[in-house]
Short mmCIF file of C-alpha atoms in Angstrom, two decimals:
data_model
loop_
_atom_site.label_atom_id
_atom_site.label_comp_id
_atom_site.label_asym_id
_atom_site.label_seq_id
_atom_site.Cartn_x
_atom_site.Cartn_y
_atom_site.Cartn_z
CA UNK M 1 -31.20 -236.39 -156.31
CA UNK M 2 -28.40 -234.64 -154.43
CA UNK M 3 -29.06 -231.32 -156.11
CA UNK M 4 -26.43 -229.19 -157.79
CA UNK M 5 -23.00 -230.01 -156.42
CA UNK M 6 -20.17 -227.49 -156.32
CA UNK M 7 -16.59 -227.91 -155.22
CA UNK M 8 -14.69 -226.66 -153.46
CA UNK M 9 -16.99 -224.83 -151.01
CA UNK M 10 -14.24 -222.47 -150.02
CA UNK M 11 -11.06 -221.51 -151.85
CA UNK M 12 -8.35 -219.19 -150.66
CA UNK M 13 -5.56 -218.44 -153.08
CA UNK M 14 -2.94 -215.85 -153.83
CA UNK M 15 -3.06 -213.34 -156.60
CA UNK M 16 -1.74 -214.75 -159.85
CA UNK M 17 -2.70 -218.35 -159.13
CA UNK M 18 -5.05 -220.38 -161.27
CA UNK M 19 -8.39 -221.23 -159.74
CA UNK M 20 -10.78 -223.93 -160.95
CA UNK M 21 -14.33 -224.18 -159.73
CA UNK M 22 -16.39 -227.28 -160.40
CA UNK M 23 -20.06 -228.00 -160.84
CA UNK M 24 -22.18 -231.10 -161.27
CA UNK M 25 -25.72 -230.20 -162.38
CA UNK M 26 -28.86 -232.13 -161.59
CA UNK M 27 -29.18 -235.16 -163.81
CA UNK M 28 -31.48 -234.50 -166.75
CA UNK M 29 -31.11 -230.74 -166.64
CA UNK M 30 -30.00 -229.36 -169.98
CA UNK M 31 -29.19 -225.80 -168.95
CA UNK M 32 -26.28 -224.81 -166.74
CA UNK M 33 -25.52 -221.33 -165.45
CA UNK M 34 -22.55 -219.75 -163.68
CA UNK M 35 -23.20 -216.69 -161.50
CA UNK M 36 -21.01 -214.45 -159.39
CA UNK M 37 -22.33 -212.74 -156.26
CA UNK M 38 -20.69 -209.77 -154.56
CA UNK M 39 -21.95 -207.10 -152.21
CA UNK M 40 -21.16 -204.36 -154.71
CA UNK M 41 -22.57 -205.91 -157.88
CA UNK M 42 -25.14 -208.38 -156.62
CA UNK M 43 -25.81 -211.55 -158.60
CA UNK M 44 -24.35 -211.51 -162.09
CA UNK M 45 -24.78 -214.12 -164.80
CA UNK M 46 -21.36 -215.00 -166.20
CA UNK M 47 -22.21 -217.66 -168.78
CA UNK M 48 -24.78 -220.31 -169.54
CA UNK M 49 -24.80 -223.56 -171.49
CA UNK M 50 -27.49 -225.52 -173.25
CA UNK M 51 -26.78 -229.18 -173.96
CA UNK M 52 -23.11 -228.54 -173.10
CA UNK M 53 -22.79 -225.71 -175.62
CA UNK M 54 -22.03 -222.16 -174.42
CA UNK M 55 -24.94 -219.93 -175.43
CA UNK M 56 -24.17 -216.57 -173.86
CA UNK M 57 -20.86 -215.64 -172.33
CA UNK M 58 -21.37 -211.90 -172.44
CA UNK M 59 -21.18 -211.72 -168.66
CA UNK M 60 -17.66 -213.16 -168.44
CA UNK M 61 -15.66 -210.24 -167.11
CA UNK M 62 -12.51 -210.68 -169.15
CA UNK M 63 -10.22 -213.17 -170.84
CA UNK M 64 -8.91 -214.39 -167.50
CA UNK M 65 -12.21 -216.22 -167.07
CA UNK M 66 -13.09 -219.33 -169.02
CA UNK M 67 -15.78 -221.99 -168.67
CA UNK M 68 -16.20 -225.41 -170.13
CA UNK M 69 -18.78 -228.13 -170.10
CA UNK M 70 -17.18 -231.30 -171.50
CA UNK M 71 -20.27 -233.42 -170.76
CA UNK M 72 -23.78 -233.18 -169.35
CA UNK M 73 -22.68 -233.87 -165.80
CA UNK M 74 -19.71 -231.58 -165.33
CA UNK M 75 -18.67 -227.99 -165.81
CA UNK M 76 -15.70 -225.88 -164.75
CA UNK M 77 -15.08 -222.19 -164.33
CA UNK M 78 -11.44 -221.24 -164.47
CA UNK M 79 -9.77 -217.99 -163.52
CA UNK M 80 -6.17 -217.56 -164.66
CA UNK M 81 -4.50 -215.51 -163.30
CA UNK M 82 -6.70 -214.67 -160.32
CA UNK M 83 -6.87 -211.16 -158.85
CA UNK M 84 -8.18 -209.86 -155.52
CA UNK M 85 -11.20 -208.30 -157.25
CA UNK M 86 -12.29 -211.80 -158.26
CA UNK M 87 -13.14 -212.53 -154.63
CA UNK M 88 -16.81 -213.44 -154.55
CA UNK M 89 -19.23 -216.32 -154.15
CA UNK M 90 -19.62 -218.25 -157.39
CA UNK M 91 -22.84 -220.16 -157.93
CA UNK M 92 -23.67 -222.83 -160.42
CA UNK M 93 -27.32 -223.45 -161.27
CA UNK M 94 -29.08 -225.89 -163.55
CA UNK M 95 -32.51 -226.03 -165.15
CA UNK M 96 -34.59 -228.45 -167.11
CA UNK M 97 -35.49 -226.58 -170.26
CA UNK M 98 -39.02 -225.20 -170.23
CA UNK M 99 -39.60 -225.67 -166.52
CA UNK M 100 -38.62 -222.10 -165.60
CA UNK M 101 -36.94 -222.91 -162.32
CA UNK M 102 -33.23 -222.74 -161.71
CA UNK M 103 -31.73 -224.91 -159.00
CA UNK M 104 -28.71 -223.40 -157.37
CA UNK M 105 -25.74 -225.09 -155.83
CA UNK M 106 -24.37 -224.02 -152.43
CA UNK M 107 -21.73 -221.84 -154.00
CA UNK M 108 -17.95 -221.57 -153.83
CA UNK M 109 -16.61 -218.71 -151.71
CA UNK M 110 -13.42 -217.55 -153.40
CA UNK M 111 -10.91 -215.32 -151.63
CA UNK M 112 -7.94 -214.04 -153.60
CA UNK M 113 -5.27 -212.50 -151.40
CA UNK Y 1 -33.64 -205.59 -172.40
CA UNK Y 2 -35.16 -206.37 -169.06
CA UNK Y 3 -34.36 -204.85 -165.69
CA UNK Y 4 -35.52 -205.33 -162.12
CA UNK Y 5 -35.63 -202.83 -159.27
CA UNK Y 6 -36.09 -203.90 -155.70
CA UNK Y 7 -37.08 -200.78 -153.88
CA UNK Y 8 -35.91 -201.73 -150.40
CA UNK Y 9 -32.44 -203.04 -149.57
CA UNK Y 10 -33.45 -203.98 -146.04
CA UNK Y 11 -36.80 -204.59 -144.36
CA UNK Y 12 -36.90 -205.11 -140.61
CA UNK Y 13 -40.15 -206.49 -139.24
CA UNK Y 14 -41.41 -208.01 -136.02
CA UNK Y 15 -42.38 -211.65 -135.86
CA UNK Y 16 -46.04 -212.34 -136.79
CA UNK Y 17 -46.34 -208.99 -138.55
CA UNK Y 18 -47.21 -208.80 -142.26
CA UNK Y 19 -44.54 -207.92 -144.77
CA UNK Y 20 -44.37 -206.72 -148.37
CA UNK Y 21 -41.19 -206.72 -150.42
CA UNK Y 22 -41.45 -204.53 -153.47
CA UNK Y 23 -40.29 -205.30 -156.98
CA UNK Y 24 -40.70 -203.34 -160.20
CA UNK Y 25 -39.55 -204.48 -163.59
CA UNK Y 26 -38.98 -202.98 -167.00
CA UNK Y 27 -39.31 -204.82 -170.29
CA UNK Y 28 -40.37 -204.16 -173.84
CA UNK Y 29 -41.59 -207.74 -174.23
CA UNK Y 30 -43.74 -210.07 -172.16
CA UNK Y 31 -41.92 -211.61 -169.25
CA UNK Y 32 -41.93 -214.31 -166.64
CA UNK Y 33 -41.36 -213.16 -163.06
CA UNK Y 34 -39.84 -214.94 -160.09
CA UNK Y 35 -39.02 -214.57 -156.44
CA UNK Y 36 -36.07 -216.50 -155.05
CA UNK Y 37 -34.93 -216.75 -151.43
CA UNK Y 38 -31.37 -217.11 -150.19
CA UNK Y 39 -30.72 -218.26 -146.64
CA UNK Y 40 -27.31 -217.54 -145.11
CA UNK Y 41 -24.47 -219.49 -146.75
CA UNK Y 42 -26.79 -221.19 -149.20
CA UNK Y 43 -27.72 -220.91 -152.83
CA UNK Y 44 -30.95 -219.40 -154.06
CA UNK Y 45 -34.17 -221.38 -154.15
CA UNK Y 46 -37.41 -220.61 -155.93
CA UNK Y 47 -40.24 -219.21 -153.82
CA UNK Y 48 -42.78 -218.67 -156.58
CA UNK Y 49 -43.12 -217.75 -160.24
CA UNK Y 50 -45.58 -216.03 -162.56
CA UNK Y 51 -45.77 -217.41 -166.06
CA UNK Y 52 -49.36 -216.68 -167.10
CA UNK Y 53 -52.94 -216.91 -165.86
CA UNK Y 54 -53.99 -215.75 -162.44
CA UNK Y 55 -52.11 -212.66 -161.36
CA UNK Y 56 -52.01 -213.82 -157.74
CA UNK Y 57 -49.35 -216.47 -157.33
CA UNK Y 58 -48.89 -218.56 -154.22
CA UNK Y 59 -45.54 -220.03 -153.31
CA UNK Y 60 -43.82 -221.98 -150.60
CA UNK Y 61 -43.65 -221.00 -146.94
CA UNK Y 62 -46.88 -218.97 -147.08
CA UNK Y 63 -45.59 -216.34 -149.48
CA UNK Y 64 -47.61 -214.92 -152.35
CA UNK Y 65 -47.04 -212.30 -155.03
CA UNK Y 66 -49.26 -210.32 -157.33
CA UNK Y 67 -48.41 -209.49 -160.91
CA UNK Y 68 -49.60 -206.02 -161.86
CA UNK Y 69 -48.96 -205.36 -165.52
CA UNK Y 70 -50.10 -201.72 -165.48
CA UNK Y 71 -47.81 -200.94 -162.57
CA UNK Y 72 -45.07 -203.28 -163.86
CA UNK Y 73 -44.80 -204.65 -160.34
CA UNK Y 74 -44.52 -208.05 -158.72
CA UNK Y 75 -44.57 -207.44 -154.96
CA UNK Y 76 -44.05 -210.30 -152.52
CA UNK Y 77 -46.22 -210.57 -149.43
CA UNK Y 78 -46.68 -212.70 -146.36
CA UNK Y 79 -49.42 -212.08 -143.80
CA UNK Y 80 -47.43 -213.25 -140.78
CA UNK Y 81 -43.66 -213.72 -140.78
CA UNK Y 82 -41.54 -216.05 -138.67
CA UNK Y 83 -38.00 -215.71 -137.42
CA UNK Y 84 -37.08 -218.41 -139.94
CA UNK Y 85 -38.07 -216.12 -142.80
CA UNK Y 86 -34.98 -214.02 -142.17
CA UNK Y 87 -33.13 -214.22 -145.49
CA UNK Y 88 -32.36 -212.31 -148.67
CA UNK Y 89 -35.09 -212.22 -151.29
CA UNK Y 90 -34.47 -211.71 -154.97
CA UNK Y 91 -36.93 -210.70 -157.63
CA UNK Y 92 -36.06 -211.89 -161.12
CA UNK Y 93 -37.34 -211.54 -164.67
CA UNK Y 94 -36.83 -213.36 -167.95
CA UNK Y 95 -38.41 -212.86 -171.32
CA UNK Y 96 -41.08 -215.39 -172.21
CA UNK Y 97 -40.15 -215.60 -175.88
CA UNK Y 98 -37.06 -217.74 -175.74
CA UNK Y 99 -33.68 -217.40 -174.17
CA UNK Y 100 -32.87 -218.18 -170.58
CA UNK Y 101 -31.03 -215.11 -169.40
CA UNK Y 102 -32.63 -214.32 -166.07
CA UNK Y 103 -32.03 -210.87 -164.65
CA UNK Y 104 -31.96 -210.67 -160.86
CA UNK Y 105 -32.66 -207.65 -158.69
CA UNK Y 106 -30.20 -206.44 -156.08
CA UNK Y 107 -32.03 -208.28 -153.31
CA UNK Y 108 -33.93 -207.29 -150.20
CA UNK Y 109 -32.71 -208.43 -146.83
CA UNK Y 110 -35.66 -209.36 -144.62
CA UNK Y 111 -34.83 -209.31 -140.95
CA UNK Y 112 -37.48 -210.70 -138.62
CA UNK Y 113 -37.17 -209.62 -135.02
CA UNK Y 114 -38.64 -211.41 -131.99
#
């Protein structure tokens, strides 16, 4: 298995633009997580899904952020409009329920100018 | 709610020396505990986990951790570090009674010097 795949690996955009981050979880994993990592705030859980259904989105910072999981092999995290304070590394992780091990993707480094 | 405190933000150590990275947690319910490692420009990967049973847990790359319920600690240790162990290490906790919200500590940067 190729592991968790994220795209793009790097994204540079201007304030006000829409940004879409993509994630393909490991096949057979029924949990998917989106995290944000910054120097100031560390690793924060934004939202997680179980069987494509959002379970807890309490970490989503504000309405500018949205996440979807239309099927078991694909998820998106969208920021619209983006702001400079959204600059961070965004990780997607997946887990097979009950195994207690999250597998992380390589991350997307987002820079909002 | 659960919380995790990693007591050291940075730990410099010479190659082949032993190292201990400290982690304390807080929870009103029973928990599972984890250590993850993050190498530069990569995602996190699991080093080891404590679910139940023996309080001494062995992981990959020669690391081990000991769960101490009375001290609410889960310190990570390695008897002899290598340059390649230079990375950021995260302690994490999740409740063992359902739900998958894992809380991560702020991380400890281990820097191994030659």
